Short mmCIF file of C-alpha atoms in Angstrom, two decimals:
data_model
loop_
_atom_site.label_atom_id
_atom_site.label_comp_id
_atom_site.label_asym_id
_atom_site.label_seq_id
_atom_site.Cartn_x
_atom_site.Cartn_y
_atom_site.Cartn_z
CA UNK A 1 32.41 81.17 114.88
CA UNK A 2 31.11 82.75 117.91
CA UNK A 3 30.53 86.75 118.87
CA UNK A 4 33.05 86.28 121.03
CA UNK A 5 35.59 85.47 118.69
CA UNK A 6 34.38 88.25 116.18
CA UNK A 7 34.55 90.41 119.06
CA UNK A 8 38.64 89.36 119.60
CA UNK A 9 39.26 89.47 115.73
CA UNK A 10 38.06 93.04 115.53
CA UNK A 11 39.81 94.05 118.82
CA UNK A 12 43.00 92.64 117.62
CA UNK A 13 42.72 94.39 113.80
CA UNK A 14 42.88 97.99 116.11
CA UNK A 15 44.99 96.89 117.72
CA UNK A 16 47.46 95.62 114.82
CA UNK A 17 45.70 98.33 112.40
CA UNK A 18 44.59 95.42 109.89
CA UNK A 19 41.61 95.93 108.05
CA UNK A 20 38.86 94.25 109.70
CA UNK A 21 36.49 93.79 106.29
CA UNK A 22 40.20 92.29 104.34
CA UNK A 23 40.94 90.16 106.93
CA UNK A 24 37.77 88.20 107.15
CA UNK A 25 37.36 88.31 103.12
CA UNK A 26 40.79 86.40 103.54
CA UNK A 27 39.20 84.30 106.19
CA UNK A 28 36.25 83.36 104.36
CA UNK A 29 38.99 82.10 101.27
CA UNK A 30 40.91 79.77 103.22
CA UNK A 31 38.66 78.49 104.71
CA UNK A 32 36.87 77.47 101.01
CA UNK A 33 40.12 76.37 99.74
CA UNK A 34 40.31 74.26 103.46
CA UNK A 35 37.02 72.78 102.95
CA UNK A 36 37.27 71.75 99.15
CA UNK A 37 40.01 69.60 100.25
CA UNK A 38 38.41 68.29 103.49
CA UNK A 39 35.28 67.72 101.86
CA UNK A 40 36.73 66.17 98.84
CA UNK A 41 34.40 68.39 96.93
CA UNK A 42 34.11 68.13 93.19
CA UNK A 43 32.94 71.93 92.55
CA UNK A 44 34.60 75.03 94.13
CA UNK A 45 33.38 75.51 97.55
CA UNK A 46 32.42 79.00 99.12
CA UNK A 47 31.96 80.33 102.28
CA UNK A 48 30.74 83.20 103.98
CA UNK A 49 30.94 85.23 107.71
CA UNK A 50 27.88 87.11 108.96
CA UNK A 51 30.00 90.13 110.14
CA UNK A 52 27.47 91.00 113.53
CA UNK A 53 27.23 87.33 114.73
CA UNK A 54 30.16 85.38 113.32
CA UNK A 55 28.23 82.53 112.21
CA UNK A 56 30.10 80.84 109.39
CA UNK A 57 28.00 78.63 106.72
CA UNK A 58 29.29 76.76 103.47
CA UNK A 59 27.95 76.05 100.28
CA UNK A 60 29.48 73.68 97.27
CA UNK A 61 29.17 75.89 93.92
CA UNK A 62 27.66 73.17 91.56
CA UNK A 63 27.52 74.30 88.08
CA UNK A 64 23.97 75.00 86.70
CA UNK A 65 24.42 76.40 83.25
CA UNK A 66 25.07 79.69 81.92
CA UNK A 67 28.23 80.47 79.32
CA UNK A 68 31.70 79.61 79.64
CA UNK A 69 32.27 83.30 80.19
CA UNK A 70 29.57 83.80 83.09
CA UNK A 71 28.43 80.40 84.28
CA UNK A 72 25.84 80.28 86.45
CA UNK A 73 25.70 78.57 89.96
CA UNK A 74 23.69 77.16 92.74
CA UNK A 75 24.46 77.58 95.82
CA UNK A 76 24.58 73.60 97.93
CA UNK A 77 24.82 74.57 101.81
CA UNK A 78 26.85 71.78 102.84
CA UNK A 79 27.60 73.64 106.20
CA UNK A 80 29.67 70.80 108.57
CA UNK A 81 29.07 70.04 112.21
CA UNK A 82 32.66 70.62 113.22
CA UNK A 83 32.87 74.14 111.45
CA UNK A 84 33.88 76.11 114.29
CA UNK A 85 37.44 73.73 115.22
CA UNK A 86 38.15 74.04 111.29
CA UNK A 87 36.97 78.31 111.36
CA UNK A 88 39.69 78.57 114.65
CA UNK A 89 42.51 76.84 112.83
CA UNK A 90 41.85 78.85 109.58
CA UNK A 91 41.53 82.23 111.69
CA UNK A 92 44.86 81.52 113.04
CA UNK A 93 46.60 81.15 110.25
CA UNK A 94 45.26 84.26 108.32
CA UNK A 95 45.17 86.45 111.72
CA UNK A 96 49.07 85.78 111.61
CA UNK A 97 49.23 86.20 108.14
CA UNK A 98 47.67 89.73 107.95
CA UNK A 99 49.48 90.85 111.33
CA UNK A 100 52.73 89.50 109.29
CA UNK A 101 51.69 91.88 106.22
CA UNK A 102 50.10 94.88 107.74
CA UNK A 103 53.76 94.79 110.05
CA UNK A 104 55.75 95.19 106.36
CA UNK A 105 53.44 97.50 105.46
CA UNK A 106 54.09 99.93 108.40
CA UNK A 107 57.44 99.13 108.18
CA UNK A 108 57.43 100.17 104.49
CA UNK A 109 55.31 103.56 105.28
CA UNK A 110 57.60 104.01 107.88
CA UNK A 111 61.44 103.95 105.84
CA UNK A 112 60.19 104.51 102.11
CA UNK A 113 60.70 108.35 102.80
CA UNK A 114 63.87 107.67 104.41
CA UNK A 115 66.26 106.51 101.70
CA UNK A 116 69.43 108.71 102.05
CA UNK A 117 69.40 108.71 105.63
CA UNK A 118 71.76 106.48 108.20
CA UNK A 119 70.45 104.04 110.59
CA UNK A 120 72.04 102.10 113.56
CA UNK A 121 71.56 98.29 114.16
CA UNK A 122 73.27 95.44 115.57
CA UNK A 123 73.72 92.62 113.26
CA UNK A 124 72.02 89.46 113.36
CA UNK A 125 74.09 87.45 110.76
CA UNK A 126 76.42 87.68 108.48
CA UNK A 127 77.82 85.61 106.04
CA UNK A 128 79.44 85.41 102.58
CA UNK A 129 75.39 86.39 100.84
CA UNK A 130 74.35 88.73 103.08
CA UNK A 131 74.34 90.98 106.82
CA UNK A 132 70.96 91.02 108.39
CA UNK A 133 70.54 93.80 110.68
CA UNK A 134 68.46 94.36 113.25
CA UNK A 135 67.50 98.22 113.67
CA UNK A 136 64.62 97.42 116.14
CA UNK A 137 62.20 94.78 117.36
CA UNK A 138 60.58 93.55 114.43
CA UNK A 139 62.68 95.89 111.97
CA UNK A 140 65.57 94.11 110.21
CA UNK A 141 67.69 95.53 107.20
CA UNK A 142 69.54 94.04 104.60
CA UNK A 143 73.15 94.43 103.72
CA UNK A 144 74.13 92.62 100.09
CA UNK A 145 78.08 92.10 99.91
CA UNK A 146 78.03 94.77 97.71
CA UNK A 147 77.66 97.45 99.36
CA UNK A 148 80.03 96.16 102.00
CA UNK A 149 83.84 97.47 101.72
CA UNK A 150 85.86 94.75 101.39
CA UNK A 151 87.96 94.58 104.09
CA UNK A 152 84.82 94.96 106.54
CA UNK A 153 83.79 91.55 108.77
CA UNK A 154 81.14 91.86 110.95
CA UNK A 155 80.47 90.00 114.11
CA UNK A 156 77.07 89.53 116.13
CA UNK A 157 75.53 91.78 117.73
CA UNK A 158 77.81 94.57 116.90
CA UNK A 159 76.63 98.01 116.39
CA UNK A 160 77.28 99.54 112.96
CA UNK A 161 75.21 102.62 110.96
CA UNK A 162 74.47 101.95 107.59
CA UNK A 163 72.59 104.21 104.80
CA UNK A 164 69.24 103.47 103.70
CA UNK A 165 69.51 102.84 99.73
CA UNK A 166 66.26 100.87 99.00
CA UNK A 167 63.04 100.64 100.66
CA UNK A 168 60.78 98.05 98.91
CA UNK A 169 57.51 95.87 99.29
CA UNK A 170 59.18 92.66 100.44
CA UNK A 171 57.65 89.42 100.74
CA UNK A 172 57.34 87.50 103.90
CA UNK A 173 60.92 85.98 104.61
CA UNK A 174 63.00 89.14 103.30
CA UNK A 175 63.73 92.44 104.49
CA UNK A 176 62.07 95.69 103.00
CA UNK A 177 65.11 98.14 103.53
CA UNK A 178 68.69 97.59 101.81
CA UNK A 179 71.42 99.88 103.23
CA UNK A 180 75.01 100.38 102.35
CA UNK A 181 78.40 100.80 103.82
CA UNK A 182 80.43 101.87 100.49
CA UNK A 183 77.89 104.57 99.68
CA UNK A 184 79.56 108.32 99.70
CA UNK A 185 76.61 109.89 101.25
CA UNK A 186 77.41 107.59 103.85
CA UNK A 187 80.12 109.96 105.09
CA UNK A 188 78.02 113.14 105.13
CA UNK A 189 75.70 111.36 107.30
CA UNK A 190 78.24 110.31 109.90
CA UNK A 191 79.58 114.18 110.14
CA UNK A 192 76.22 115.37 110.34
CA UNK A 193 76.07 113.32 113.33
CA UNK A 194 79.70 114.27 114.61
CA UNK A 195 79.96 117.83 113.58
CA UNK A 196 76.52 120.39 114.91
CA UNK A 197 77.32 122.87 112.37
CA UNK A 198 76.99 120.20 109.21
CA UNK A 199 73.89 119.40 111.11
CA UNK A 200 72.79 123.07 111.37
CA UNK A 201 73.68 124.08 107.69
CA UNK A 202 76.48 126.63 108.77
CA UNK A 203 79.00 124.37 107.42
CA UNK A 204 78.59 122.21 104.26
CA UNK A 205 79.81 119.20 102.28
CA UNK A 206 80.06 120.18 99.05
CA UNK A 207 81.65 116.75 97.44
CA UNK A 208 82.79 113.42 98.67
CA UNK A 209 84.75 111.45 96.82
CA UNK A 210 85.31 107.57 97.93
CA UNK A 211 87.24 103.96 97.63
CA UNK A 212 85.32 102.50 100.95
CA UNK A 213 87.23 101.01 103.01
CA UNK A 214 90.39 102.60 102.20
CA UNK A 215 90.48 106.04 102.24
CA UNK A 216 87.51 109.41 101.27
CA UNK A 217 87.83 112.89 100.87
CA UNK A 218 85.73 115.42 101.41
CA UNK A 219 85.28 119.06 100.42
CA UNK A 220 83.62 121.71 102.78
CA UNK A 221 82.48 125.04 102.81
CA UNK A 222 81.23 127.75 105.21
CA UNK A 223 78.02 129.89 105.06
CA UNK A 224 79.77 132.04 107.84
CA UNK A 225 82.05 134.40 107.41
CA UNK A 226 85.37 133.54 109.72
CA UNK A 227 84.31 129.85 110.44
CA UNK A 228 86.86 127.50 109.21
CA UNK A 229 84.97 124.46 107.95
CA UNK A 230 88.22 122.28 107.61
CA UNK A 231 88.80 122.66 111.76
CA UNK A 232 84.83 122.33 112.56
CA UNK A 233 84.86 118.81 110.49
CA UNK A 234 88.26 117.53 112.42
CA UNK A 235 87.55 118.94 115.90
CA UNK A 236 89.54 119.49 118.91
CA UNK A 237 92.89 117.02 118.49
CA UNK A 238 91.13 115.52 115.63
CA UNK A 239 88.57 114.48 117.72
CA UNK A 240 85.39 114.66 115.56
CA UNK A 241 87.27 113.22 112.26
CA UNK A 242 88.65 110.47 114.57
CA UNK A 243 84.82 109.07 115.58
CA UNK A 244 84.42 109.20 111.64
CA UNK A 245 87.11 107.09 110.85
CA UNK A 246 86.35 104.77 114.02
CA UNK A 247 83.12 104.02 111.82
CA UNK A 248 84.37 103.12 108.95
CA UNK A 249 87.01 101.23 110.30
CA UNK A 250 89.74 102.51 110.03
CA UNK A 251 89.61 104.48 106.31
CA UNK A 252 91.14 108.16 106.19
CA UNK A 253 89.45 110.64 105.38
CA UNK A 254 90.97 113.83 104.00
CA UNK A 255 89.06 117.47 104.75
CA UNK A 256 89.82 119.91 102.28
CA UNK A 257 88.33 123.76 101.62
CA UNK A 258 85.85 123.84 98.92
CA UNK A 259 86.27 126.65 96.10
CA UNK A 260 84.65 127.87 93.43
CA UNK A 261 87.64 128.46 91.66
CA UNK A 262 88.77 125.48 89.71
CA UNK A 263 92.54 125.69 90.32
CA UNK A 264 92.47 126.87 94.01
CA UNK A 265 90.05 123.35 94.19
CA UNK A 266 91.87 121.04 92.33
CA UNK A 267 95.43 122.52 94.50
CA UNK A 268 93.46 121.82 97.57
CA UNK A 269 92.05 118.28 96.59
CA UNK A 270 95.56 117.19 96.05
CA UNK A 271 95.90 117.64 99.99
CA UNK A 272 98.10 116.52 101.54
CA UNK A 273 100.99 117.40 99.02
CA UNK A 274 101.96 120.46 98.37
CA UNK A 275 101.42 122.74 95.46
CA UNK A 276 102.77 125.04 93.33
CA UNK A 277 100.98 125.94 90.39
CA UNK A 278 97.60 124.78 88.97
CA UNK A 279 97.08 125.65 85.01
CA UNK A 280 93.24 124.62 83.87
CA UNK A 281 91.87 124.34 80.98
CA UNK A 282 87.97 125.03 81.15
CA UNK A 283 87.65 123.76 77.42
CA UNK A 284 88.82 120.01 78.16
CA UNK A 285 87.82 120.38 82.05
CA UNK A 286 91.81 119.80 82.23
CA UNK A 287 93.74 120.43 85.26
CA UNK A 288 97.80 120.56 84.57
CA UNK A 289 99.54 120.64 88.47
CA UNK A 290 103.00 121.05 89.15
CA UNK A 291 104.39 120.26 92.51
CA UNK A 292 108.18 120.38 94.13
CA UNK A 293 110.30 117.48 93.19
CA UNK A 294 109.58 116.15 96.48
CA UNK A 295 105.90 116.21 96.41
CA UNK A 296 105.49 114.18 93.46
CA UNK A 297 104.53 110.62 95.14
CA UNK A 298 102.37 112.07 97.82
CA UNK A 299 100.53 114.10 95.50
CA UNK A 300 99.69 111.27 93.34
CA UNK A 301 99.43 108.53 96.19
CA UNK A 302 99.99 104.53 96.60
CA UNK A 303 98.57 103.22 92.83
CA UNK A 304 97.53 106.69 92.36
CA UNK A 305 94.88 106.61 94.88
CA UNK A 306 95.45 110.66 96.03
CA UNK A 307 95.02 111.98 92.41
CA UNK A 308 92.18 109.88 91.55
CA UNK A 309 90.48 110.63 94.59
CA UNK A 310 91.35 114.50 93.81
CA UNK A 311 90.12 114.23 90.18
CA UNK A 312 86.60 112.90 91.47
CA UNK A 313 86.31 114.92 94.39
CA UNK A 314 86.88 118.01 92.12
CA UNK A 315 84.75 116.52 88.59
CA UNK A 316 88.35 117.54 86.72
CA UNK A 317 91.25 115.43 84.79
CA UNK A 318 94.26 115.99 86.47
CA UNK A 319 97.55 115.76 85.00
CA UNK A 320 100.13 115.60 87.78
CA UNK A 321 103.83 116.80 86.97
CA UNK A 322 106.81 117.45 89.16
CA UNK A 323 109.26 120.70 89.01
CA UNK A 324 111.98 119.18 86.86
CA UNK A 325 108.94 117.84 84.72
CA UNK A 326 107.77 121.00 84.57
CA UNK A 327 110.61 122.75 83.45
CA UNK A 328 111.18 120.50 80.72
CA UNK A 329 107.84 120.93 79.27
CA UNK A 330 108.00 124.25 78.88
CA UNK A 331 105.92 125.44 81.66
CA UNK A 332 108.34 127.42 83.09
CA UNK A 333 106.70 130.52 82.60
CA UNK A 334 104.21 129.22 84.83
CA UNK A 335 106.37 128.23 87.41
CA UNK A 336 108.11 131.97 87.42
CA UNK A 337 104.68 132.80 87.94
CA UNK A 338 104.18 131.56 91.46
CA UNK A 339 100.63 132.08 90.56
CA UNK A 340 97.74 129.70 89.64
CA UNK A 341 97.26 130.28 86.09
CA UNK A 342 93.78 129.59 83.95
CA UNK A 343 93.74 128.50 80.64
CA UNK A 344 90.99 129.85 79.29
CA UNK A 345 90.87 127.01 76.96
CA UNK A 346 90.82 129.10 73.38
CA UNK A 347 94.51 127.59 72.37
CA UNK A 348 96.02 130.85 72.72
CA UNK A 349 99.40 131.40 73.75
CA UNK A 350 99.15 132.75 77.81
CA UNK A 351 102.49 134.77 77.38
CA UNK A 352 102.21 139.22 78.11
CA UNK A 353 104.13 141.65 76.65
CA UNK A 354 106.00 143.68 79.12
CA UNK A 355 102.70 146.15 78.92
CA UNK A 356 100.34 143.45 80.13
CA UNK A 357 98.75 142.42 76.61
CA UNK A 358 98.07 138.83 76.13
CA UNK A 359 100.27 137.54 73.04
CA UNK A 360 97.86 136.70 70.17
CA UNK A 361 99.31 133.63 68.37
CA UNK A 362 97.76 130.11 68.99
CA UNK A 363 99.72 128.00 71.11
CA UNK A 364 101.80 124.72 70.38
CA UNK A 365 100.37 121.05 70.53
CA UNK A 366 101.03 119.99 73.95
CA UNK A 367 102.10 123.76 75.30
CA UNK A 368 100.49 126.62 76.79
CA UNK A 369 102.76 128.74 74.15
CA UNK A 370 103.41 129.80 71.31
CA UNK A 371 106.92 128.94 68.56
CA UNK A 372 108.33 131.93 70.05
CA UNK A 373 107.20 132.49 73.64
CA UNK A 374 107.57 128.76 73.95
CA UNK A 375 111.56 129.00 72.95
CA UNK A 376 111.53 131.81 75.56
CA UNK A 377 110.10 130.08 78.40
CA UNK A 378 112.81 126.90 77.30
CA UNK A 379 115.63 129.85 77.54
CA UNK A 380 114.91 131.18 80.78
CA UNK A 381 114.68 127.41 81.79
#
């Protein structure tokens, strides 16, 4: 091999940022392995590159004695003619190789500190095993079907964002990052990009709570006094919400106030039916919610989709119950109340005395009373 040519294999290592020394180490090994099967050699072959001048010389490693554990060898220079047509084929095919590697290397320094973020990328394929992406030249990411919603087909070269779930060392035919469309975080990323004050930290996503595809919530808070976080996630005429939804094709999203009281959370996850009174038990992480007679389907939702959306949106079991319901579980107290009452979750009866005293006795199985505040609250029913 020429001076010339080392001169191009170094140039093209900067270039590529291969390792010079690896690359010629791997040269040096296929092009033994080539020449043990040209040769028809009986003993392994080995070869070596002078690393100023390129020339290439190769010996047959006939066995001379020594242990099985460290035989010993002598070195047969059986250095062909021909070498440099055989050292030009062999340096192609490891100069792609390496360029192929080092590429998913920098690839994988590149996205390994990027899981949790969202990417754009126009896809390549898709089909019932996988989505290939493209996010850039010589970039490609992998959607499995499951981390696809359901309902979501894909056509080529359409644009879609995706979040980075998995960045791994890949081997040559498969992508190193795996993204997802069903992942919740997937949401926060999109209003981060929709909404400036996400992005800026004045307004925050404190939960998301998700069946992809079909419909999300979301809970948000404010670090500034006077900002309403619920308008700065939906925008102008919906506008910022809309570009959302546009996203995910289609899937509603509900934006509901954060709080770091229980019931005033779990009255506004249940959004967009209207409440009346939220009794929680801290004990059992229990949420009892009564709503007007009218209320009762929308606050629980098609197949219960609105209360088990509120229930992980919120971390809390809700028990949903209408007025009439209500009333004829005793819980009319509560109701008269008008109030969002707290169970403190120590089984005692929540009933005052007309001077303000809590009443002492433990409650009923299944009430928030006791025998004789419970007869009460059934009286005034």
């Amino acid at each position: 091999m020429s001076s010339e040519l080392m001169d191009a294999l170094r140039q093209l290592a900067r270039e590529k940022n291969i390792d010079e020394y690896e690359m010629l180490d791997k040269l040096e090994q296929t092009l033994a392995t080539t020449y043990k099967k040209t040769l028809d050699l009986e003993n392994d072959a080995r070869v070596t590159i002078d690393r100023e001048n390129g020339r290439i010389q190769v010996f047959e490693l006939v066995p001379v004695g020594g242990t099985e554990e460290e035989p010993l060898f002598e070195d047969n220079d059986i250095t062909p003619s021909d070498i440099s047509r055989f050292a030009a084929q062999a340096a192609k095919q490891v100069i792609t190789s390496a360029i192929r590697e080092a590429e998913r290397e920098q690839i994988f320094d590149e996205y390994a500190d990027r899981i949790g973020d969202s990417i754009t990328g126009t896809v390549q394929q898709s089909d019932s095993r996988y989505t290939l992406i493209k996010v850039r030249e010589g970039v490609e990411a992998l959607l499995p079907p499951a981390e696809q919603p359901q309902n979501e087909r894909y056509d080529h070269n359409q644009r879609i964002k995706a979040l980075i779930i998995d960045v791994r060392k890949s081997s040559a035919n498969e992508p190193s990052i795996v993204v997802s469309r069903t992942h919740p975080n997937l949401i926060k990323r999109l209003f981060e990009l929709e909404v400036p004050e996400i992005y800026d930290g004045v307004v925050e996503i404190k939960s998301v709570a998700r069946e992809p595809g079909l419909r999300s919530k979301i809970a948000v808070s404010s670090r500034e006094p006077g900002l309403d976080p619920v308008g700065a996630c939906v925008g102008p005429k919906g506008s910022r919400v809309r570009m959302v939804v546009a996203e995910l094709r289609g899937e509603r999203i509900d934006v509901v106030p954060w709080s770091d009281t229980p019931s005033t959370f779990v009255g506004n996850a249940l959004s967009p039916a209207k409440v009346t009174t939220v009794i929680t038990n801290d004990a059992e992480h229990t949420a009892t919610v009564i709503v007007p007679d009218d209320q009762l389907s929308l606050a629980i939702g098609k197949e219960g989709q609105n209360a088990r959306l509120a229930a992980k949106l919120t971390g809390w079991r809700i028990d949903i119950k209408s007025m009439s319901q209500a009333m004829e579980s005793g819980l009319a107290h509560a109701i008269a109340a008008g109030e969002q009452i707290v169970d403190e979750g120590d089984g005692r009866c929540i009933a005052e005395t007309s001077n303000g005293i809590r009443c002492r006795n433990k409650s009923l199985p299944g009430s928030l009373y006791c025998r004789i505040h419970d007869k009460e609250a059934g009286a005034s029913a």
